[in-house]
mmCIF file of C-alpha atoms in Angstrom:
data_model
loop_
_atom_site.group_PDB
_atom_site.id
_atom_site.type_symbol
_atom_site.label_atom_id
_atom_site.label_comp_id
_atom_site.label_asym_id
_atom_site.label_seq_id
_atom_site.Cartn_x
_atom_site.Cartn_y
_atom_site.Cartn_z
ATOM 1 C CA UNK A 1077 -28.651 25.450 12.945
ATOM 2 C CA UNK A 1078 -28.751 23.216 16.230
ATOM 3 C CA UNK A 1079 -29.097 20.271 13.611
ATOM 4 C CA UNK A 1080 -26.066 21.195 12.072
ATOM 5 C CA UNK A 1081 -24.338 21.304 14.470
ATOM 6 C CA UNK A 1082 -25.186 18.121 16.073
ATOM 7 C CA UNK A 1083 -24.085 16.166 12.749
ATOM 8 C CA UNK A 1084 -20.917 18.120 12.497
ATOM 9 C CA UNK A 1085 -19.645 17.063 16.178
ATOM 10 C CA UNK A 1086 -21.357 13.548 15.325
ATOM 11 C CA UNK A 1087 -18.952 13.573 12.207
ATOM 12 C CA UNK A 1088 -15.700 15.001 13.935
ATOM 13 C CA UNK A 1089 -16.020 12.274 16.880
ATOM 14 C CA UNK A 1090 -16.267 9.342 14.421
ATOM 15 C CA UNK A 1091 -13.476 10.614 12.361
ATOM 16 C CA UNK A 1092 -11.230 10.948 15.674
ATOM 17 C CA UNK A 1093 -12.458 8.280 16.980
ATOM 18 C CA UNK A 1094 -11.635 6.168 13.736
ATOM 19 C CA UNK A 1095 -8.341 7.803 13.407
ATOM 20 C CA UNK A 1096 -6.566 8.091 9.781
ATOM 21 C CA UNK A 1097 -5.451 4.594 8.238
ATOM 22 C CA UNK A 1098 -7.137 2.513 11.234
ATOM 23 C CA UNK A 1099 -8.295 -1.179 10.106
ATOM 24 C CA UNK A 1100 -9.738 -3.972 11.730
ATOM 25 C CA UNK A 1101 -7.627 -6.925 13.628
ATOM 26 C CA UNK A 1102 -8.566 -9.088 11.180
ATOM 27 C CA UNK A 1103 -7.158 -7.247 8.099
ATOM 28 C CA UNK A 1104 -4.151 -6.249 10.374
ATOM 29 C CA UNK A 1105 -3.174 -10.294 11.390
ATOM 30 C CA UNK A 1106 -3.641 -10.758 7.734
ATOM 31 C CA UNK A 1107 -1.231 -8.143 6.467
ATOM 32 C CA UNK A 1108 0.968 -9.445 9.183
ATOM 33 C CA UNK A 1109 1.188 -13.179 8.075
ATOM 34 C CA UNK A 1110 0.067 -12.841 4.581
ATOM 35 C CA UNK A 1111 3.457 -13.651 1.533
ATOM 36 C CA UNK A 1112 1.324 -11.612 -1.145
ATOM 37 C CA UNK A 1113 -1.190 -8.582 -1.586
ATOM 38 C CA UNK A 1114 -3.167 -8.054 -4.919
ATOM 39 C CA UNK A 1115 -3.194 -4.324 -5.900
ATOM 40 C CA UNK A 1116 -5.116 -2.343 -8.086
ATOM 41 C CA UNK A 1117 -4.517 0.906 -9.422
ATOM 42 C CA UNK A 1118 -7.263 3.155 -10.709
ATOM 43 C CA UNK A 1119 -7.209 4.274 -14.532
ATOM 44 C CA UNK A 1120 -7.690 7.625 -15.747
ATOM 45 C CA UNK A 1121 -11.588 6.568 -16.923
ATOM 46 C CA UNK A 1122 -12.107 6.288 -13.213
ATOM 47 C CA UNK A 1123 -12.420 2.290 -13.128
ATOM 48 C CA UNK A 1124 -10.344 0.496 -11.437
ATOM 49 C CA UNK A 1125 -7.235 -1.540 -13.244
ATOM 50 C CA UNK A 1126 -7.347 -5.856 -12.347
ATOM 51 C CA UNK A 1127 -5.535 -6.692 -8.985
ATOM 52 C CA UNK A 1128 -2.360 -7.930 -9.515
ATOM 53 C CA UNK A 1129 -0.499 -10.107 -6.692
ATOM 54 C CA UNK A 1130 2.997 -8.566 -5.220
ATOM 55 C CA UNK A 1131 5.448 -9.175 -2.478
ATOM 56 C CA UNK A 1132 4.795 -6.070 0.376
ATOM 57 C CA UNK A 1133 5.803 -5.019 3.412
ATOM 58 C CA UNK A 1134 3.505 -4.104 6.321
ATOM 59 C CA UNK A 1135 4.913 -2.024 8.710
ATOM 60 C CA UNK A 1136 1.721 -1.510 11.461
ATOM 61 C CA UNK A 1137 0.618 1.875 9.000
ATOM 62 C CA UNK A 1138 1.362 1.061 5.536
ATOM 63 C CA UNK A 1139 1.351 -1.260 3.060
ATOM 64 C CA UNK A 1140 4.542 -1.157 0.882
ATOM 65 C CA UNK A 1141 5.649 -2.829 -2.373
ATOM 66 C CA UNK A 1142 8.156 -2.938 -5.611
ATOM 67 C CA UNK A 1143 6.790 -2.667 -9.071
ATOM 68 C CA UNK A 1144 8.557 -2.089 -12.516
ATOM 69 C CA UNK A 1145 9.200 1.891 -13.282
ATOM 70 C CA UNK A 1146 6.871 1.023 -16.713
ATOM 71 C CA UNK A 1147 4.053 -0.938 -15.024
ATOM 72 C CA UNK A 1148 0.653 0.546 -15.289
ATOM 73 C CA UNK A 1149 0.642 0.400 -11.056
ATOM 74 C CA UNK A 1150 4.028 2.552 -11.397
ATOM 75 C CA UNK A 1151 2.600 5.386 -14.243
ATOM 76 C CA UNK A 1152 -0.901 5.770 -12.461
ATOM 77 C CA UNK A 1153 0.846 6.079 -8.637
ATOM 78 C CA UNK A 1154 2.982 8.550 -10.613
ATOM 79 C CA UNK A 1155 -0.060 10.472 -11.972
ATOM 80 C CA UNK A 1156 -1.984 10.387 -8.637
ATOM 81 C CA UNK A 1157 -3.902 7.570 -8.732
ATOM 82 C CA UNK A 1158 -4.844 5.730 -5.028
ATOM 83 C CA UNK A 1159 -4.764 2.062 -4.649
ATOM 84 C CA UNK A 1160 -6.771 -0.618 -3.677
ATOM 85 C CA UNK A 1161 -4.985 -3.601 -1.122
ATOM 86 C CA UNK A 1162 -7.031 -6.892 -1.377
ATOM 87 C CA UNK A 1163 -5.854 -9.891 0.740
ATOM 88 C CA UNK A 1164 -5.756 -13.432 -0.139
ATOM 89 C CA UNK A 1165 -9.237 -14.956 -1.266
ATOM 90 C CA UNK A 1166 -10.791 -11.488 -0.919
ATOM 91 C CA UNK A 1167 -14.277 -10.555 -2.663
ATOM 92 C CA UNK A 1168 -13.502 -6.724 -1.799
ATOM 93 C CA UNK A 1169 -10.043 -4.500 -0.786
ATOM 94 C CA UNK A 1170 -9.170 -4.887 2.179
ATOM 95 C CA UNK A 1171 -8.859 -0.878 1.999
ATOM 96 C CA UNK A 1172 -7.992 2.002 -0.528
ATOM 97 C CA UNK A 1173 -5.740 4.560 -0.005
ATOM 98 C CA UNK A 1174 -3.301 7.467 -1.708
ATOM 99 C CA UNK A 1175 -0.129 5.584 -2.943
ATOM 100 C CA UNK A 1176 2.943 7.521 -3.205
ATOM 101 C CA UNK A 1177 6.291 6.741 -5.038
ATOM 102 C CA UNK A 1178 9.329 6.163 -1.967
ATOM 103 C CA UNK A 1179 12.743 6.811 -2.568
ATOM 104 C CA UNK A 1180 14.176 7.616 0.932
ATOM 105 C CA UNK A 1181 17.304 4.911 1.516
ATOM 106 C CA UNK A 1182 15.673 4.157 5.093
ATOM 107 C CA UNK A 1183 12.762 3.043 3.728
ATOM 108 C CA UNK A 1184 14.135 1.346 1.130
ATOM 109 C CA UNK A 1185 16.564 -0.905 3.619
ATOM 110 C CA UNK A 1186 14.029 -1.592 5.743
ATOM 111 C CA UNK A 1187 11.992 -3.294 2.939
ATOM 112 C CA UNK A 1188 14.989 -5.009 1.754
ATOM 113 C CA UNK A 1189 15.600 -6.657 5.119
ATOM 114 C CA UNK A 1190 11.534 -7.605 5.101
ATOM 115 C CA UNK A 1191 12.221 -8.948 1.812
ATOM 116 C CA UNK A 1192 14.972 -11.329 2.667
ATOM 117 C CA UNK A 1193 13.337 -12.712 5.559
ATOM 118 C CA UNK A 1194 9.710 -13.322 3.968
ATOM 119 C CA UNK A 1195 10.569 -14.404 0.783
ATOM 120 C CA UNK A 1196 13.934 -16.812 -0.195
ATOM 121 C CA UNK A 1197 14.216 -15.597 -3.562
ATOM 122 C CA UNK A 1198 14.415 -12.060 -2.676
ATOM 123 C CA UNK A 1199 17.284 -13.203 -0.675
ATOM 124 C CA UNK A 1200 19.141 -13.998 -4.297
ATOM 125 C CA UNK A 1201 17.856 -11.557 -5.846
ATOM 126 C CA UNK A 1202 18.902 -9.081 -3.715
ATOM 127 C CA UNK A 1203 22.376 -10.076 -2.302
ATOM 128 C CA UNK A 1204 24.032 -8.502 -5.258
ATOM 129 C CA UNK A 1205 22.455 -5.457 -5.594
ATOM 130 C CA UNK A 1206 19.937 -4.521 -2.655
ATOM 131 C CA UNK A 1207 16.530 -2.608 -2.811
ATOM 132 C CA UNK A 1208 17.729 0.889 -3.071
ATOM 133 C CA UNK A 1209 20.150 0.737 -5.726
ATOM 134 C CA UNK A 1210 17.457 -0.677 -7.919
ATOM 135 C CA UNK A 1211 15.113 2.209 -7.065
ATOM 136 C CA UNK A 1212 18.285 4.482 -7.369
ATOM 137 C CA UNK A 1213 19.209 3.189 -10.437
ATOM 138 C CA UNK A 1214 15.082 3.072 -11.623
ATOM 139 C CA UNK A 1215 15.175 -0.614 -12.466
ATOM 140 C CA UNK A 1216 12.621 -0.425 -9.843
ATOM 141 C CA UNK A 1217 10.068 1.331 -7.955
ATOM 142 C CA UNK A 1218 8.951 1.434 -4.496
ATOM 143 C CA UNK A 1219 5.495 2.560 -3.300
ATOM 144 C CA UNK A 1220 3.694 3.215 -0.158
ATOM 145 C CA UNK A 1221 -0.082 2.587 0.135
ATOM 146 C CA UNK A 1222 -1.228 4.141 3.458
ATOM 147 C CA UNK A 1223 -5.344 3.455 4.217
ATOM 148 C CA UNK A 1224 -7.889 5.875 4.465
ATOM 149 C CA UNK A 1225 -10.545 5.139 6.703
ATOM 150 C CA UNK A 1226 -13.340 6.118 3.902
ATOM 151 C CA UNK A 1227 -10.457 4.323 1.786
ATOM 152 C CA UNK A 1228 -13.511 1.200 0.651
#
């Protein structure tokens, strides 16, 4: 029982110690300078789908992005499915984590503001009609990948 014990409160102080979603400096500058993430979405065998590159926003916790509302990254979100982040040049994800559909206007602004600054076409593209009356409308869909820190 002592033994037990001893691995539990090993486990529970690297898991606090870790906190949820932390990552290293390096994958955090990159996030922060970075014009395009690949992500991958896992399929319902279990494998994972090919990484595709997007525009994202990184907001210090989370990795979000836009993807058409028929996309295989959109239907396996929908149906649960985490997501792997790789960086530019990467040979693994930078992390994995549960992705979740966002719809809440804040969020949504916030990411169209990102958008406009990062990238000029986004600036044309979304002059006319911004961010969240895409997703409104469901020309478009906005997710959120947050990282796990078993998330590899």
């Amino acid at each position: 029982m002592p033994i037990f014990l001893g691995i539990l409160l090993t486990l529970s102080v690297c898991v606090v110690a870790y906190g949820a979603g932390q990552l290293g400096d390096s994958v955090k500058t990159a996030l922060e300078t970075q014009k395009l993430v690949s992500i991958a979405t896992q399929r319902a065998d279990g494998g994972w789908g090919r990484a595709a590159p997007v525009w994202f926003m990184y907001d210090g916790e989370a990795v979000y992005f836009i993807t058409a509302p028929d996309s295989y990254k959109a239907r396996r979100i929908r149906r649960g499915s985490p997501a792997q982040v790789w960086l530019s040049d990467a040979t693994e994800p930078a992390f994995v984590g549960p992705a979740h559909v966002v719809t809440d206007v804040p969020t949504l602004e916030r990411m169209n503001a990102v958008y406009k600054r990062k990238y000029w076409a986004a600036w044309l593209t979304y002059w006319a009609r911004p961010l969240a009356g895409r997703v409104e409308a469901g020309s478009l869909v906005a997710v959120k990948v947050t990282p796990q820190p078993d998330g590899r």
